[in-house]
mmCIF file with all atom_site columns, C-alpha atoms in Angstrom:
data_model
loop_
_atom_site.group_PDB
_atom_site.id
_atom_site.type_symbol
_atom_site.label_atom_id
_atom_site.label_alt_id
_atom_site.label_comp_id
_atom_site.label_asym_id
_atom_site.label_entity_id
_atom_site.label_seq_id
_atom_site.pdbx_PDB_ins_code
_atom_site.Cartn_x
_atom_site.Cartn_y
_atom_site.Cartn_z
_atom_site.occupancy
_atom_site.B_iso_or_equiv
_atom_site.pdbx_formal_charge
_atom_site.auth_seq_id
_atom_site.auth_comp_id
_atom_site.auth_asym_id
_atom_site.auth_atom_id
_atom_site.pdbx_PDB_model_num
ATOM 1   C CA . MET T 1 1   ? 91.110  -34.309 93.077 1.00 0.00 ? 1   MET T CA 1
ATOM 2   C CA . THR T 1 2   ? 93.251  -37.429 93.232 1.00 0.00 ? 2   THR T CA 1
ATOM 3   C CA . ARG T 1 3   ? 97.017  -37.295 92.925 1.00 0.00 ? 3   ARG T CA 1
ATOM 4   C CA . ASP T 1 4   ? 96.880  -39.254 89.618 1.00 0.00 ? 4   ASP T CA 1
ATOM 5   C CA . VAL T 1 5   ? 94.450  -36.758 88.066 1.00 0.00 ? 5   VAL T CA 1
ATOM 6   C CA . THR T 1 6   ? 96.477  -33.791 89.358 1.00 0.00 ? 6   THR T CA 1
ATOM 7   C CA . SER T 1 7   ? 99.669  -35.322 87.950 1.00 0.00 ? 7   SER T CA 1
ATOM 8   C CA . TRP T 1 8   ? 97.992  -35.965 84.588 1.00 0.00 ? 8   TRP T CA 1
ATOM 9   C CA . ILE T 1 9   ? 96.732  -32.348 84.400 1.00 0.00 ? 9   ILE T CA 1
ATOM 10  C CA . GLY T 1 10  ? 100.243 -31.076 85.157 1.00 0.00 ? 10  GLY T CA 1
ATOM 11  C CA . ARG T 1 11  ? 101.777 -33.248 82.426 1.00 0.00 ? 11  ARG T CA 1
ATOM 12  C CA . ALA T 1 12  ? 99.077  -32.184 79.957 1.00 0.00 ? 12  ALA T CA 1
ATOM 13  C CA . ALA T 1 13  ? 99.643  -28.484 80.726 1.00 0.00 ? 13  ALA T CA 1
ATOM 14  C CA . ARG T 1 14  ? 103.425 -28.845 80.253 1.00 0.00 ? 14  ARG T CA 1
ATOM 15  C CA . ALA T 1 15  ? 102.865 -30.651 76.952 1.00 0.00 ? 15  ALA T CA 1
ATOM 16  C CA . LEU T 1 16  ? 100.510 -27.879 75.828 1.00 0.00 ? 16  LEU T CA 1
ATOM 17  C CA . LEU T 1 17  ? 103.090 -25.207 76.667 1.00 0.00 ? 17  LEU T CA 1
ATOM 18  C CA . LEU T 1 18  ? 105.784 -27.030 74.713 1.00 0.00 ? 18  LEU T CA 1
ATOM 19  C CA . ALA T 1 19  ? 103.380 -27.480 71.789 1.00 0.00 ? 19  ALA T CA 1
ATOM 20  C CA . LEU T 1 20  ? 102.733 -23.726 71.743 1.00 0.00 ? 20  LEU T CA 1
ATOM 21  C CA . LEU T 1 21  ? 106.420 -22.842 71.369 1.00 0.00 ? 21  LEU T CA 1
ATOM 22  C CA . PRO T 1 22  ? 106.438 -23.135 67.545 1.00 0.00 ? 22  PRO T CA 1
ATOM 23  C CA . LEU T 1 23  ? 103.386 -20.837 67.418 1.00 0.00 ? 23  LEU T CA 1
ATOM 24  C CA . ALA T 1 24  ? 105.377 -18.296 69.423 1.00 0.00 ? 24  ALA T CA 1
ATOM 25  C CA . GLY T 1 25  ? 108.096 -18.360 66.773 1.00 0.00 ? 25  GLY T CA 1
ATOM 26  C CA . CYS T 1 26  ? 110.454 -20.385 68.961 1.00 0.00 ? 26  CYS T CA 1
ATOM 27  C CA . SER T 1 27  ? 112.474 -22.650 66.700 1.00 0.00 ? 27  SER T CA 1
ATOM 28  C CA . THR T 1 28  ? 115.286 -22.877 69.245 1.00 0.00 ? 28  THR T CA 1
ATOM 29  C CA . ALA T 1 29  ? 115.309 -24.208 72.770 1.00 0.00 ? 29  ALA T CA 1
ATOM 30  C CA . PRO T 1 30  ? 113.506 -21.983 75.294 1.00 0.00 ? 30  PRO T CA 1
ATOM 31  C CA . ALA T 1 31  ? 115.418 -19.853 77.784 1.00 0.00 ? 31  ALA T CA 1
ATOM 32  C CA . PRO T 1 32  ? 116.600 -21.954 80.767 1.00 0.00 ? 32  PRO T CA 1
ATOM 33  C CA . ARG T 1 33  ? 114.431 -20.009 83.229 1.00 0.00 ? 33  ARG T CA 1
ATOM 34  C CA . PHE T 1 34  ? 111.327 -20.566 81.077 1.00 0.00 ? 34  PHE T CA 1
ATOM 35  C CA . ALA T 1 35  ? 112.129 -24.275 80.711 1.00 0.00 ? 35  ALA T CA 1
ATOM 36  C CA . ALA T 1 36  ? 112.536 -24.662 84.488 1.00 0.00 ? 36  ALA T CA 1
ATOM 37  C CA . LEU T 1 37  ? 109.228 -22.892 85.138 1.00 0.00 ? 37  LEU T CA 1
ATOM 38  C CA . ALA T 1 38  ? 107.475 -25.033 82.507 1.00 0.00 ? 38  ALA T CA 1
ATOM 39  C CA . GLU T 1 39  ? 108.755 -28.167 84.220 1.00 0.00 ? 39  GLU T CA 1
ATOM 40  C CA . ALA T 1 40  ? 107.576 -26.875 87.609 1.00 0.00 ? 40  ALA T CA 1
ATOM 41  C CA . GLY T 1 41  ? 104.058 -26.409 86.224 1.00 0.00 ? 41  GLY T CA 1
ATOM 42  C CA . GLY T 1 42  ? 103.102 -23.006 87.660 1.00 0.00 ? 42  GLY T CA 1
ATOM 43  C CA . PRO T 1 43  ? 100.585 -20.451 86.353 1.00 0.00 ? 43  PRO T CA 1
ATOM 44  C CA . ALA T 1 44  ? 100.627 -19.675 82.621 1.00 0.00 ? 44  ALA T CA 1
ATOM 45  C CA . LEU T 1 45  ? 99.170  -17.001 80.334 1.00 0.00 ? 45  LEU T CA 1
ATOM 46  C CA . GLN T 1 46  ? 98.548  -17.026 76.609 1.00 0.00 ? 46  GLN T CA 1
ATOM 47  C CA . ALA T 1 47  ? 99.538  -13.684 75.096 1.00 0.00 ? 47  ALA T CA 1
ATOM 48  C CA . ALA T 1 48  ? 98.980  -12.598 71.502 1.00 0.00 ? 48  ALA T CA 1
ATOM 49  C CA . PHE T 1 49  ? 99.825  -9.341  69.769 1.00 0.00 ? 49  PHE T CA 1
ATOM 50  C CA . VAL T 1 50  ? 96.558  -8.375  68.096 1.00 0.00 ? 50  VAL T CA 1
ATOM 51  C CA . ASP T 1 51  ? 98.005  -6.762  64.943 1.00 0.00 ? 51  ASP T CA 1
ATOM 52  C CA . SER T 1 52  ? 100.604 -9.421  64.086 1.00 0.00 ? 52  SER T CA 1
ATOM 53  C CA . GLY T 1 53  ? 98.877  -12.444 65.601 1.00 0.00 ? 53  GLY T CA 1
ATOM 54  C CA . ALA T 1 54  ? 102.151 -13.507 67.261 1.00 0.00 ? 54  ALA T CA 1
ATOM 55  C CA . ASN T 1 55  ? 101.328 -15.928 70.089 1.00 0.00 ? 55  ASN T CA 1
ATOM 56  C CA . ILE T 1 56  ? 103.525 -16.091 73.181 1.00 0.00 ? 56  ILE T CA 1
ATOM 57  C CA . PRO T 1 57  ? 103.094 -18.528 76.069 1.00 0.00 ? 57  PRO T CA 1
ATOM 58  C CA . LEU T 1 58  ? 104.081 -16.806 79.321 1.00 0.00 ? 58  LEU T CA 1
ATOM 59  C CA . LEU T 1 59  ? 104.920 -18.388 82.663 1.00 0.00 ? 59  LEU T CA 1
ATOM 60  C CA . HIS T 1 60  ? 104.669 -16.747 86.072 1.00 0.00 ? 60  HIS T CA 1
ATOM 61  C CA . GLU T 1 61  ? 108.205 -15.897 87.157 1.00 0.00 ? 61  GLU T CA 1
ATOM 62  C CA . ALA T 1 62  ? 107.836 -13.926 90.392 1.00 0.00 ? 62  ALA T CA 1
ATOM 63  C CA . ARG T 1 63  ? 105.651 -11.630 92.476 1.00 0.00 ? 63  ARG T CA 1
ATOM 64  C CA . ARG T 1 64  ? 107.248 -8.505  93.898 1.00 0.00 ? 64  ARG T CA 1
ATOM 65  C CA . GLY T 1 65  ? 104.823 -6.476  95.965 1.00 0.00 ? 65  GLY T CA 1
ATOM 66  C CA . GLU T 1 66  ? 101.816 -5.779  93.725 1.00 0.00 ? 66  GLU T CA 1
ATOM 67  C CA . VAL T 1 67  ? 103.588 -6.744  90.481 1.00 0.00 ? 67  VAL T CA 1
ATOM 68  C CA . ASP T 1 68  ? 103.596 -10.177 88.843 1.00 0.00 ? 68  ASP T CA 1
ATOM 69  C CA . SER T 1 69  ? 106.337 -10.803 86.284 1.00 0.00 ? 69  SER T CA 1
ATOM 70  C CA . TRP T 1 70  ? 105.812 -13.272 83.437 1.00 0.00 ? 70  TRP T CA 1
ATOM 71  C CA . ILE T 1 71  ? 108.504 -14.713 81.154 1.00 0.00 ? 71  ILE T CA 1
ATOM 72  C CA . GLY T 1 72  ? 108.274 -16.043 77.601 1.00 0.00 ? 72  GLY T CA 1
ATOM 73  C CA . PRO T 1 73  ? 110.333 -18.773 75.932 1.00 0.00 ? 73  PRO T CA 1
ATOM 74  C CA . GLY T 1 74  ? 112.826 -16.272 74.489 1.00 0.00 ? 74  GLY T CA 1
ATOM 75  C CA . GLY T 1 75  ? 113.435 -14.546 77.825 1.00 0.00 ? 75  GLY T CA 1
ATOM 76  C CA . GLY T 1 76  ? 111.227 -11.510 77.138 1.00 0.00 ? 76  GLY T CA 1
ATOM 77  C CA . GLY T 1 77  ? 108.162 -10.933 79.227 1.00 0.00 ? 77  GLY T CA 1
ATOM 78  C CA . LEU T 1 78  ? 105.747 -8.568  80.838 1.00 0.00 ? 78  LEU T CA 1
ATOM 79  C CA . ALA T 1 79  ? 104.690 -7.250  84.220 1.00 0.00 ? 79  ALA T CA 1
ATOM 80  C CA . LEU T 1 80  ? 101.116 -7.020  85.495 1.00 0.00 ? 80  LEU T CA 1
ATOM 81  C CA . ARG T 1 81  ? 99.839  -5.034  88.460 1.00 0.00 ? 81  ARG T CA 1
ATOM 82  C CA . TYR T 1 82  ? 96.391  -6.281  89.529 1.00 0.00 ? 82  TYR T CA 1
ATOM 83  C CA . GLY T 1 83  ? 95.999  -7.721  86.022 1.00 0.00 ? 83  GLY T CA 1
ATOM 84  C CA . LEU T 1 84  ? 96.814  -4.434  84.251 1.00 0.00 ? 84  LEU T CA 1
ATOM 85  C CA . LEU T 1 85  ? 99.928  -4.128  82.102 1.00 0.00 ? 85  LEU T CA 1
ATOM 86  C CA . ALA T 1 86  ? 102.771 -2.482  84.019 1.00 0.00 ? 86  ALA T CA 1
ATOM 87  C CA . GLY T 1 87  ? 105.582 -3.030  81.493 1.00 0.00 ? 87  GLY T CA 1
ATOM 88  C CA . VAL T 1 88  ? 106.861 -5.117  78.579 1.00 0.00 ? 88  VAL T CA 1
ATOM 89  C CA . ARG T 1 89  ? 110.408 -6.286  77.893 1.00 0.00 ? 89  ARG T CA 1
ATOM 90  C CA . GLY T 1 90  ? 111.377 -7.686  74.529 1.00 0.00 ? 90  GLY T CA 1
ATOM 91  C CA . TYR T 1 91  ? 109.019 -8.417  71.615 1.00 0.00 ? 91  TYR T CA 1
ATOM 92  C CA . GLY T 1 92  ? 109.726 -5.008  70.045 1.00 0.00 ? 92  GLY T CA 1
ATOM 93  C CA . ALA T 1 93  ? 107.389 -3.256  72.476 1.00 0.00 ? 93  ALA T CA 1
ATOM 94  C CA . GLU T 1 94  ? 108.720 -0.110  74.096 1.00 0.00 ? 94  GLU T CA 1
ATOM 95  C CA . LEU T 1 95  ? 106.543 0.113   77.227 1.00 0.00 ? 95  LEU T CA 1
ATOM 96  C CA . LEU T 1 96  ? 109.047 0.431   80.080 1.00 0.00 ? 96  LEU T CA 1
ATOM 97  C CA . ALA T 1 97  ? 106.441 1.101   82.769 1.00 0.00 ? 97  ALA T CA 1
ATOM 98  C CA . ALA T 1 98  ? 102.778 1.994   83.175 1.00 0.00 ? 98  ALA T CA 1
ATOM 99  C CA . ASP T 1 99  ? 100.894 3.463   86.120 1.00 0.00 ? 99  ASP T CA 1
ATOM 100 C CA . ALA T 1 100 ? 97.239  2.510   85.851 1.00 0.00 ? 100 ALA T CA 1
ATOM 101 C CA . SER T 1 101 ? 96.518  2.290   89.578 1.00 0.00 ? 101 SER T CA 1
ATOM 102 C CA . ALA T 1 102 ? 93.424  4.520   89.378 1.00 0.00 ? 102 ALA T CA 1
ATOM 103 C CA . SER T 1 103 ? 91.953  2.358   86.598 1.00 0.00 ? 103 SER T CA 1
ATOM 104 C CA . ALA T 1 104 ? 92.781  -0.794  88.583 1.00 0.00 ? 104 ALA T CA 1
ATOM 105 C CA . ALA T 1 105 ? 90.927  0.587   91.614 1.00 0.00 ? 105 ALA T CA 1
ATOM 106 C CA . LEU T 1 106 ? 87.798  1.337   89.562 1.00 0.00 ? 106 LEU T CA 1
ATOM 107 C CA . LEU T 1 107 ? 87.855  -2.088  87.920 1.00 0.00 ? 107 LEU T CA 1
ATOM 108 C CA . ALA T 1 108 ? 88.393  -3.891  91.242 1.00 0.00 ? 108 ALA T CA 1
ATOM 109 C CA . ALA T 1 109 ? 85.314  -2.115  92.617 1.00 0.00 ? 109 ALA T CA 1
ATOM 110 C CA . GLY T 1 110 ? 83.297  -2.822  89.449 1.00 0.00 ? 110 GLY T CA 1
ATOM 111 C CA . ARG T 1 111 ? 82.785  0.920   89.007 1.00 0.00 ? 111 ARG T CA 1
ATOM 112 C CA . THR T 1 112 ? 82.858  3.289   86.066 1.00 0.00 ? 112 THR T CA 1
ATOM 113 C CA . GLY T 1 113 ? 84.552  6.674   86.030 1.00 0.00 ? 113 GLY T CA 1
ATOM 114 C CA . THR T 1 114 ? 87.532  8.667   84.824 1.00 0.00 ? 114 THR T CA 1
ATOM 115 C CA . ALA T 1 115 ? 91.111  7.773   85.718 1.00 0.00 ? 115 ALA T CA 1
ATOM 116 C CA . PRO T 1 116 ? 94.568  9.183   84.945 1.00 0.00 ? 116 PRO T CA 1
ATOM 117 C CA . ARG T 1 117 ? 97.162  6.849   83.449 1.00 0.00 ? 117 ARG T CA 1
ATOM 118 C CA . SER T 1 118 ? 100.828 7.294   82.529 1.00 0.00 ? 118 SER T CA 1
ATOM 119 C CA . HIS T 1 119 ? 103.165 5.268   80.305 1.00 0.00 ? 119 HIS T CA 1
ATOM 120 C CA . ARG T 1 120 ? 106.947 5.462   80.120 1.00 0.00 ? 120 ARG T CA 1
ATOM 121 C CA . TYR T 1 121 ? 108.191 4.552   76.641 1.00 0.00 ? 121 TYR T CA 1
ATOM 122 C CA . LEU T 1 122 ? 111.624 3.911   75.187 1.00 0.00 ? 122 LEU T CA 1
ATOM 123 C CA . THR T 1 123 ? 112.126 5.955   72.013 1.00 0.00 ? 123 THR T CA 1
ATOM 124 C CA . GLY T 1 124 ? 114.091 4.893   68.934 1.00 0.00 ? 124 GLY T CA 1
ATOM 125 C CA . ASP T 1 125 ? 117.112 6.858   70.147 1.00 0.00 ? 125 ASP T CA 1
ATOM 126 C CA . ASP T 1 126 ? 117.081 5.109   73.552 1.00 0.00 ? 126 ASP T CA 1
ATOM 127 C CA . ARG T 1 127 ? 115.480 7.948   75.504 1.00 0.00 ? 127 ARG T CA 1
ATOM 128 C CA . ALA T 1 128 ? 112.684 7.388   77.989 1.00 0.00 ? 128 ALA T CA 1
ATOM 129 C CA . VAL T 1 129 ? 109.629 9.618   77.610 1.00 0.00 ? 129 VAL T CA 1
ATOM 130 C CA . THR T 1 130 ? 106.501 9.734   79.766 1.00 0.00 ? 130 THR T CA 1
ATOM 131 C CA . ARG T 1 131 ? 103.057 10.183  78.236 1.00 0.00 ? 131 ARG T CA 1
ATOM 132 C CA . HIS T 1 132 ? 99.918  10.955  80.207 1.00 0.00 ? 132 HIS T CA 1
ATOM 133 C CA . TYR T 1 133 ? 96.366  9.881   79.395 1.00 0.00 ? 133 TYR T CA 1
ATOM 134 C CA . THR T 1 134 ? 92.851  10.443  80.654 1.00 0.00 ? 134 THR T CA 1
ATOM 135 C CA . CYS T 1 135 ? 90.835  7.230   80.611 1.00 0.00 ? 135 CYS T CA 1
ATOM 136 C CA . ASP T 1 136 ? 87.090  6.662   80.788 1.00 0.00 ? 136 ASP T CA 1
ATOM 137 C CA . ILE T 1 137 ? 86.056  3.321   82.290 1.00 0.00 ? 137 ILE T CA 1
ATOM 138 C CA . SER T 1 138 ? 82.644  2.082   81.125 1.00 0.00 ? 138 SER T CA 1
ATOM 139 C CA . ASP T 1 139 ? 80.655  -1.080  81.868 1.00 0.00 ? 139 ASP T CA 1
ATOM 140 C CA . GLN T 1 140 ? 79.621  -2.853  78.659 1.00 0.00 ? 140 GLN T CA 1
ATOM 141 C CA . GLY T 1 141 ? 77.472  -5.435  80.418 1.00 0.00 ? 141 GLY T CA 1
ATOM 142 C CA . PRO T 1 142 ? 77.552  -9.219  80.824 1.00 0.00 ? 142 PRO T CA 1
ATOM 143 C CA . ARG T 1 143 ? 79.505  -11.489 78.481 1.00 0.00 ? 143 ARG T CA 1
ATOM 144 C CA . THR T 1 144 ? 80.089  -15.244 78.475 1.00 0.00 ? 144 THR T CA 1
ATOM 145 C CA . LEU T 1 145 ? 83.659  -16.486 77.914 1.00 0.00 ? 145 LEU T CA 1
ATOM 146 C CA . ASP T 1 146 ? 83.558  -20.219 77.310 1.00 0.00 ? 146 ASP T CA 1
ATOM 147 C CA . THR T 1 147 ? 81.477  -21.175 80.361 1.00 0.00 ? 147 THR T CA 1
ATOM 148 C CA . THR T 1 148 ? 82.481  -18.242 82.584 1.00 0.00 ? 148 THR T CA 1
ATOM 149 C CA . GLU T 1 149 ? 80.052  -15.386 83.164 1.00 0.00 ? 149 GLU T CA 1
ATOM 150 C CA . THR T 1 150 ? 81.878  -12.047 83.041 1.00 0.00 ? 150 THR T CA 1
ATOM 151 C CA . ARG T 1 151 ? 81.310  -8.311  82.720 1.00 0.00 ? 151 ARG T CA 1
ATOM 152 C CA . LEU T 1 152 ? 83.147  -6.445  79.985 1.00 0.00 ? 152 LEU T CA 1
ATOM 153 C CA . PHE T 1 153 ? 84.697  -3.078  80.856 1.00 0.00 ? 153 PHE T CA 1
ATOM 154 C CA . HIS T 1 154 ? 86.127  -0.623  78.335 1.00 0.00 ? 154 HIS T CA 1
ATOM 155 C CA . GLU T 1 155 ? 88.972  1.731   79.236 1.00 0.00 ? 155 GLU T CA 1
ATOM 156 C CA . ALA T 1 156 ? 89.071  4.438   76.539 1.00 0.00 ? 156 ALA T CA 1
ATOM 157 C CA . CYS T 1 157 ? 92.246  6.502   76.915 1.00 0.00 ? 157 CYS T CA 1
ATOM 158 C CA . THR T 1 158 ? 93.201  9.780   75.259 1.00 0.00 ? 158 THR T CA 1
ATOM 159 C CA . GLY T 1 159 ? 96.601  11.468  75.356 1.00 0.00 ? 159 GLY T CA 1
ATOM 160 C CA . GLU T 1 160 ? 98.258  14.334  73.508 1.00 0.00 ? 160 GLU T CA 1
ATOM 161 C CA . THR T 1 161 ? 99.204  12.246  70.483 1.00 0.00 ? 161 THR T CA 1
ATOM 162 C CA . GLU T 1 162 ? 97.371  8.936   70.730 1.00 0.00 ? 162 GLU T CA 1
ATOM 163 C CA . ARG T 1 163 ? 94.187  7.145   71.729 1.00 0.00 ? 163 ARG T CA 1
ATOM 164 C CA . PHE T 1 164 ? 93.661  3.527   72.627 1.00 0.00 ? 164 PHE T CA 1
ATOM 165 C CA . LEU T 1 165 ? 90.994  1.216   74.002 1.00 0.00 ? 165 LEU T CA 1
ATOM 166 C CA . ASN T 1 166 ? 91.686  -1.484  76.584 1.00 0.00 ? 166 ASN T CA 1
ATOM 167 C CA . LEU T 1 167 ? 89.171  -4.270  77.224 1.00 0.00 ? 167 LEU T CA 1
ATOM 168 C CA . TYR T 1 168 ? 88.806  -6.213  80.481 1.00 0.00 ? 168 TYR T CA 1
ATOM 169 C CA . TRP T 1 169 ? 86.548  -9.197  81.165 1.00 0.00 ? 169 TRP T CA 1
ATOM 170 C CA . LEU T 1 170 ? 85.968  -9.584  84.935 1.00 0.00 ? 170 LEU T CA 1
ATOM 171 C CA . ASP T 1 171 ? 84.450  -12.609 86.650 1.00 0.00 ? 171 ASP T CA 1
ATOM 172 C CA . ALA T 1 172 ? 82.030  -12.451 89.587 1.00 0.00 ? 172 ALA T CA 1
ATOM 173 C CA . THR T 1 173 ? 84.928  -12.029 92.044 1.00 0.00 ? 173 THR T CA 1
ATOM 174 C CA . GLY T 1 174 ? 86.327  -9.023  90.136 1.00 0.00 ? 174 GLY T CA 1
ATOM 175 C CA . ARG T 1 175 ? 89.298  -10.974 88.761 1.00 0.00 ? 175 ARG T CA 1
ATOM 176 C CA . ILE T 1 176 ? 90.387  -10.132 85.210 1.00 0.00 ? 176 ILE T CA 1
ATOM 177 C CA . VAL T 1 177 ? 89.981  -13.366 83.242 1.00 0.00 ? 177 VAL T CA 1
ATOM 178 C CA . GLN T 1 178 ? 90.792  -11.924 79.817 1.00 0.00 ? 178 GLN T CA 1
ATOM 179 C CA . SER T 1 179 ? 92.046  -8.593  78.553 1.00 0.00 ? 179 SER T CA 1
ATOM 180 C CA . ARG T 1 180 ? 93.265  -6.679  75.536 1.00 0.00 ? 180 ARG T CA 1
ATOM 181 C CA . GLN T 1 181 ? 95.752  -3.966  76.544 1.00 0.00 ? 181 GLN T CA 1
ATOM 182 C CA . TRP T 1 182 ? 97.798  -1.322  74.736 1.00 0.00 ? 182 TRP T CA 1
ATOM 183 C CA . THR T 1 183 ? 101.588 -1.793  74.688 1.00 0.00 ? 183 THR T CA 1
ATOM 184 C CA . GLY T 1 184 ? 102.390 1.275   72.570 1.00 0.00 ? 184 GLY T CA 1
ATOM 185 C CA . PRO T 1 185 ? 102.531 2.394   68.937 1.00 0.00 ? 185 PRO T CA 1
ATOM 186 C CA . ALA T 1 186 ? 105.226 -0.109  67.905 1.00 0.00 ? 186 ALA T CA 1
ATOM 187 C CA . ARG T 1 187 ? 103.296 -3.318  68.673 1.00 0.00 ? 187 ARG T CA 1
ATOM 188 C CA . GLY T 1 188 ? 99.781  -2.105  69.448 1.00 0.00 ? 188 GLY T CA 1
ATOM 189 C CA . ALA T 1 189 ? 97.510  -4.168  71.677 1.00 0.00 ? 189 ALA T CA 1
ATOM 190 C CA . ILE T 1 190 ? 98.228  -7.499  73.333 1.00 0.00 ? 190 ILE T CA 1
ATOM 191 C CA . SER T 1 191 ? 95.539  -9.959  74.410 1.00 0.00 ? 191 SER T CA 1
ATOM 192 C CA . LEU T 1 192 ? 96.046  -11.911 77.632 1.00 0.00 ? 192 LEU T CA 1
ATOM 193 C CA . ARG T 1 193 ? 94.198  -14.966 78.858 1.00 0.00 ? 193 ARG T CA 1
ATOM 194 C CA . PRO T 1 194 ? 95.054  -17.500 81.568 1.00 0.00 ? 194 PRO T CA 1
ATOM 195 C CA . LEU T 1 195 ? 96.257  -20.757 80.071 1.00 0.00 ? 195 LEU T CA 1
ATOM 196 C CA . ARG T 1 196 ? 96.749  -22.390 83.436 1.00 0.00 ? 196 ARG T CA 1
ATOM 197 C CA . PRO T 1 197 ? 95.550  -20.645 86.613 1.00 0.00 ? 197 PRO T CA 1
ATOM 198 C CA . GLY T 1 198 ? 97.711  -20.182 89.681 1.00 0.00 ? 198 GLY T CA 1
#
């Protein structure tokens, strides 16, 4: 790819991110860190809360060990471990942390099975509580996303007081190229899709 084409793609991606800010409910200037990352032109995700339809452009902020942190224009964000939600800050979601390492291992291997999962939530009175789930991973077969061939996996999780279903579309390399994941009772599920790959 020539330098001119690469430069044009970078400018187009930055313009797209800035155009998405009103859709994310951002009527004010974005957080300085978000603005700096947008200018740098790194990886980006499009996030949307399924129930409310609120769209949030997210930019890759840092990688610490196995966890990638993403920041939105208002300074909130989320953490992903191997593409699975590991925490949410801001946006009214109360998911402080999630351990889905067993599910991540099954998905990475393209296998089905049962996996434990735990979520740490912040309650309305500012207490942290941990909830445990048993999740069944099932292969729903091939799906086409735009022009990408994927396999859709369901992760059906059951806990003491709640149930939820996460969806993961994996490409031929086992990379999650789209997902819908549970953030908790307050905001429900969030869909994630790369807007600009890393």
